[in-house]
Coordinates of C-alpha atoms in Angstrom, one line a residue:
R845 CA -19.3 -32.3 54.3
A846 CA -22.6 -34.6 54.4
P847 CA -22.6 -38.3 53.8
K848 CA -24.5 -39.9 51.0
I849 CA -26.2 -42.4 52.9
K850 CA -26.8 -45.2 50.4
M851 CA -26.7 -49.4 50.4
S852 CA -23.7 -50.0 49.9
T853 CA -22.5 -53.3 48.6
A854 CA -19.5 -53.7 46.3
P855 CA -20.2 -51.7 43.6
T856 CA -21.3 -53.6 40.8
R857 CA -21.3 -52.3 36.8
R858 CA -24.7 -52.6 34.6
L859 CA -25.0 -53.7 30.7
R860 CA -24.2 -51.0 28.6
T861 CA -26.9 -50.0 26.8
T862 CA -27.6 -48.1 23.6
T863 CA -31.2 -46.9 24.2
T864 CA -33.0 -44.6 27.1
T865 CA -35.9 -47.0 28.3
H866 CA -36.5 -48.6 31.6
E867 CA -33.3 -51.0 32.8
D868 CA -30.1 -52.1 32.5
D869 CA -29.2 -48.2 30.8
D870 CA -25.9 -47.8 31.6
D871 CA -24.0 -46.9 28.9
T872 CA -20.2 -48.7 29.2
P873 CA -17.7 -48.5 25.9
A874 CA -16.8 -51.9 25.5
E875 CA -13.5 -52.4 24.1
T876 CA -13.3 -55.0 20.7
P877 CA -12.6 -58.3 22.0
K878 CA -9.8 -60.2 19.9
S879 CA -10.7 -63.2 20.4
Q880 CA -11.0 -66.1 23.7
T881 CA -8.1 -65.7 26.2
S882 CA -5.7 -68.6 26.2
S883 CA -5.2 -70.9 29.7
H884 CA -1.5 -68.9 29.7
A885 CA -3.1 -65.9 30.2
R886 CA -6.0 -66.8 32.4
T887 CA -3.0 -67.8 34.6
A888 CA -0.9 -64.5 34.4
V889 CA -4.7 -62.9 35.4
W890 CA -5.6 -64.8 38.7
R891 CA -1.5 -64.4 39.7
A892 CA -1.6 -61.0 39.1
V893 CA -4.8 -61.0 41.2
A894 CA -3.1 -62.7 43.9
V895 CA 0.1 -59.7 43.9
L896 CA -2.2 -57.4 44.2
T897 CA -4.3 -59.0 47.3
L898 CA -1.3 -59.6 49.0
V899 CA -0.4 -55.1 47.8
L900 CA -4.2 -54.4 49.6
A901 CA -3.6 -55.6 52.5
I902 CA -0.1 -54.1 53.1
F903 CA -1.4 -51.3 51.9
A904 CA -4.4 -51.7 54.2
C905 CA -2.2 -52.1 57.2
Y906 CA 1.3 -50.0 57.3
T907 CA -0.7 -46.6 54.8
L908 CA -4.6 -46.6 54.8
A909 CA -4.4 -46.5 58.9
P910 CA -0.8 -46.4 60.2
K911 CA -2.7 -45.4 63.9
I912 CA -5.0 -48.3 64.7
R913 CA -2.2 -51.4 63.8
A914 CA -1.7 -54.0 66.9
G915 CA 0.7 -52.5 68.9
G916 CA 0.8 -48.4 67.6
A917 CA 0.3 -45.9 69.6
Q918 CA -3.4 -44.4 69.4
R919 CA -5.5 -42.8 72.0
T920 CA -8.7 -45.0 72.9
V921 CA -12.2 -43.8 73.7
S922 CA -15.0 -45.4 76.6
R923 CA -18.0 -45.5 75.2
A924 CA -19.1 -43.3 78.5
E925 CA -16.4 -40.5 76.2
L926 CA -18.4 -41.0 73.1
A927 CA -21.5 -40.5 74.3
R928 CA -20.8 -37.0 76.4
H929 CA -20.2 -35.8 72.1
D930 CA -23.0 -35.1 70.6
G931 CA -23.3 -31.9 70.4
K932 CA -25.5 -30.6 72.6
D933 CA -24.9 -27.5 74.8
G934 CA -22.5 -26.8 72.6
R935 CA -20.1 -29.4 73.3
P936 CA -18.1 -30.9 70.3
I937 CA -19.3 -33.7 68.1
W938 CA -17.6 -37.2 67.7
L939 CA -18.9 -40.7 66.1
S940 CA -17.0 -44.1 65.0
V941 CA -17.2 -45.9 62.0
G942 CA -15.5 -49.2 62.4
G943 CA -14.4 -49.0 66.2
E944 CA -12.6 -45.6 64.6
V945 CA -13.0 -42.7 66.3
F946 CA -13.6 -38.7 64.4
D947 CA -14.5 -34.9 65.4
V948 CA -17.3 -34.2 63.1
S949 CA -17.8 -30.3 64.2
D950 CA -16.8 -28.7 61.6
G951 CA -19.9 -30.7 60.0
A952 CA -22.4 -29.4 62.7
K953 CA -25.2 -28.4 60.5
H954 CA -25.2 -32.4 59.5
Y955 CA -24.0 -34.6 62.7
G956 CA -26.0 -31.6 65.5
P957 CA -28.5 -31.8 67.7
G958 CA -31.8 -31.4 64.6
G959 CA -29.3 -32.1 61.5
G960 CA -30.3 -34.9 59.1
Y961 CA -27.1 -37.5 60.7
S962 CA -27.2 -36.5 64.4
F963 CA -29.1 -40.2 64.6
F964 CA -24.8 -41.1 63.8
A965 CA -23.4 -38.8 66.7
A966 CA -22.1 -39.8 70.2
T967 CA -22.2 -43.9 69.1
D968 CA -20.4 -46.4 66.7
G969 CA -23.2 -46.6 63.8
T970 CA -21.5 -48.9 61.6
R971 CA -23.8 -51.2 60.4
A972 CA -26.3 -48.7 59.5
Y973 CA -24.1 -46.7 57.4
I974 CA -24.2 -49.8 55.7
T975 CA -27.9 -50.7 55.8
G976 CA -29.7 -47.7 55.9
E977 CA -31.9 -48.7 59.0
F978 CA -31.3 -45.8 60.3
E979 CA -33.8 -46.3 63.2
K980 CA -33.0 -49.6 63.8
E981 CA -30.3 -50.6 63.6
I982 CA -26.9 -47.6 64.6
N983 CA -24.8 -50.7 66.5
D984 CA -21.6 -52.0 65.7
N985 CA -23.0 -55.9 64.5
I986 CA -21.6 -56.4 61.3
D987 CA -21.3 -60.4 62.2
D988 CA -23.7 -61.2 59.0
F989 CA -22.0 -58.5 56.4
T990 CA -20.5 -59.7 53.3
D991 CA -17.3 -59.0 51.8
E992 CA -18.6 -56.6 49.8
Q993 CA -20.4 -54.4 53.1
C994 CA -17.0 -54.8 54.8
L995 CA -15.4 -53.3 52.0
G996 CA -17.8 -50.4 52.5
V997 CA -17.8 -49.7 56.2
V998 CA -13.9 -49.1 55.7
D999 CA -14.4 -46.9 53.1
W1000 CA -16.7 -44.4 55.4
A1001 CA -13.9 -45.3 58.1
K1002 CA -11.5 -43.6 54.9
F1003 CA -14.3 -40.5 53.7
Y1004 CA -14.3 -39.7 57.8
H1005 CA -10.2 -40.0 57.6
E1006 CA -10.1 -37.4 54.3
T1007 CA -12.8 -34.9 55.6
Y1008 CA -12.7 -34.3 59.2
K1009 CA -10.4 -35.2 62.5
F1010 CA -9.3 -38.3 63.4
V1011 CA -10.1 -39.1 67.2
G1012 CA -9.1 -42.6 68.2
V1013 CA -9.9 -45.9 68.5
L1014 CA -13.3 -46.8 70.9
A1015 CA -12.4 -48.8 73.6
G1016 CA -13.5 -52.5 74.5
G1017 CA -16.2 -52.6 71.2
A1018 CA -16.3 -54.5 68.7
F1019 CA -13.8 -53.4 66.6
F1020 CA -10.7 -52.9 69.9
D1021 CA -10.8 -54.2 73.1
N1022 CA -10.0 -52.2 76.9
S1023 CA -6.7 -51.1 75.7
G1024 CA -7.3 -50.6 71.8
T1025 CA -5.6 -53.5 70.7
P1026 CA -8.0 -54.9 67.6
T1027 CA -10.0 -57.2 68.0
A1028 CA -10.8 -60.5 65.6
R1029 CA -13.3 -58.6 64.0
R1030 CA -12.1 -55.5 63.2
V1031 CA -9.1 -57.6 62.1
S1032 CA -11.5 -59.6 59.7
L1033 CA -13.1 -56.6 58.6
L1034 CA -9.7 -54.9 57.2
S1035 CA -8.6 -58.6 55.3
R1036 CA -12.7 -59.3 54.5
A1037 CA -12.3 -55.7 52.7
D1038 CA -9.6 -56.2 50.8
S1039 CA -10.7 -59.6 49.6
A1040 CA -13.8 -57.7 48.3
K1041 CA -11.4 -55.3 46.1
A1042 CA -9.1 -58.0 45.0
A1043 CA -12.2 -59.1 43.5
Q1044 CA -13.6 -55.6 41.9
A1045 CA -9.8 -55.6 40.4
L1046 CA -10.6 -58.3 38.6
A1047 CA -14.1 -57.6 37.7
K1048 CA -12.4 -55.1 35.8
E1049 CA -9.7 -57.0 34.3
Q1050 CA -13.1 -59.4 32.7
E1051 CA -14.3 -56.5 30.9
K1052 CA -11.4 -55.9 29.7
Q1053 CA -10.8 -59.0 28.7
F1054 CA -14.9 -59.7 27.7
P1055 CA -17.1 -56.4 26.9
A1056 CA -20.0 -55.8 28.1
C1057 CA -23.5 -56.4 26.0
S1058 CA -25.7 -53.7 24.9
S1059 CA -28.8 -54.4 26.4
R1060 CA -32.3 -52.6 26.2
W1061 CA -35.8 -53.5 28.1
T1062 CA -39.5 -52.4 26.6
Q1063 CA -42.6 -53.3 27.9
Q1064 CA -43.4 -54.0 24.2
D1065 CA -40.3 -56.3 23.6
G1066 CA -39.0 -57.7 27.0
G1067 CA -34.9 -57.7 27.5
T1068 CA -32.3 -58.0 24.7
V1069 CA -29.2 -58.5 24.5
W1070 CA -26.8 -58.0 21.3
C1071 CA -23.1 -57.2 20.2
D1072 CA -21.3 -55.8 17.2
A1073 CA -21.5 -58.2 14.1
G1074 CA -19.3 -61.0 14.2
E1075 CA -19.6 -61.4 17.3
Y1076 CA -21.9 -63.5 20.3
P1077 CA -23.9 -62.6 23.3
R1078 CA -23.0 -65.1 26.3
R1079 CA -24.1 -65.2 30.1
I1080 CA -20.4 -65.4 31.9
D1081 CA -20.0 -65.5 36.3
K1082 CA -18.6 -61.9 37.7
P1083 CA -16.1 -62.6 39.6
S1084 CA -16.8 -61.8 43.1
A1085 CA -15.4 -62.7 46.5
P1086 CA -15.2 -66.3 48.3
G1087 CA -18.1 -66.2 49.8
G1088 CA -20.1 -63.7 48.3
V1089 CA -22.8 -63.5 46.0
V1090 CA -22.3 -65.1 42.7
A1091 CA -24.0 -62.9 39.7
E1092 CA -24.1 -63.2 35.9
R1093 CA -23.8 -60.2 33.4
C1094 CA -23.5 -60.7 29.2
A1095 CA -20.2 -60.7 27.0
C1096 CA -19.4 -60.2 23.4
F1097 CA -17.5 -63.5 22.7
S1098 CA -15.3 -63.2 19.0
D1099 CA -16.6 -66.9 18.4
V1100 CA -19.7 -69.1 18.8
G1101 CA -18.2 -71.1 21.3
V1102 CA -20.1 -72.5 23.9
N1103 CA -19.2 -74.0 27.8
D1104 CA -20.0 -74.2 31.8
Q1105 CA -18.3 -70.5 31.5
R1106 CA -19.9 -69.5 28.9
R1107 CA -23.9 -70.2 28.7
L1108 CA -26.4 -69.7 25.8
Y1109 CA -29.6 -67.7 27.3
D1110 CA -32.3 -69.8 26.3
G1111 CA -33.7 -70.0 23.1
C1112 CA -30.4 -68.6 21.8
A1113 CA -28.8 -70.3 19.0
P1114 CA -25.6 -69.9 19.9
H1115 CA -24.7 -67.8 15.9
S1116 CA -27.2 -65.2 16.9
S1117 CA -25.7 -61.9 18.1
K1118 CA -28.6 -60.5 19.8
C1119 CA -30.9 -62.7 22.2
S1120 CA -34.2 -62.7 24.3
T1121 CA -33.5 -62.0 28.0
S1122 CA -36.6 -61.6 29.2
K1123 CA -40.5 -61.7 28.3
P1124 CA -42.4 -58.1 27.1
K1125 CA -44.7 -57.7 29.9
T1126 CA -48.6 -57.7 28.9
N1127 CA -51.1 -56.0 30.5
V1128 CA -53.4 -57.4 33.0

């Protein structure tokens, strides 16, 4: 099975829309907001997220990758050995992502010589899985990755675990030392992926509490967001992993309150159920 290569970050949700024009046209059902969440409810959410983060960390260490824990027995693969498994002259095809080596010979039509993903064979191309730079970035350097991108690496490794045969770990690389022990970079990769997953869980909880606005964009009218009668659109920040990029979304509230966490759109009255988000595009 061939992977679908794409730029990978933590998945983001778009505003739900009711039109078929241009941007932000995903349709995501929204629940009816009841009232502003109380301080007790917010505390409960954060406690739940803290517990979830701990559970995810334990799950990653003991369930997702039992063969690559520090001290665990696993086969080590040298870079030279990996390089020989390139699919040429009938040889098996191996590749590495996140320092884990997989036999992808069953996908020879994709990873073998002449295949659409042959550039991943016989090397660790972790970085390119995320950046999509298949000519310049077939390497294992992830030092500048965000938490969401680290989660993307872990998700790719999970795909290969589920689809192909796990061989061992790449010794002497960025993620495992010569003895096959996880390096600090490997430990950081898993930890940051857990942080991104926890942020995603918090974002889902936030969307349940504060449903998304409807939205549309047309060249004639520009961008517009709106809520059902008796609800009011506000700009709020999406939860993100520590150090991650803070992004906004539109949420509907059942009261007209405004504060630093619930911001008005420029030029929109507090009691208005519809707000403009961008100006019309005029022909030059």
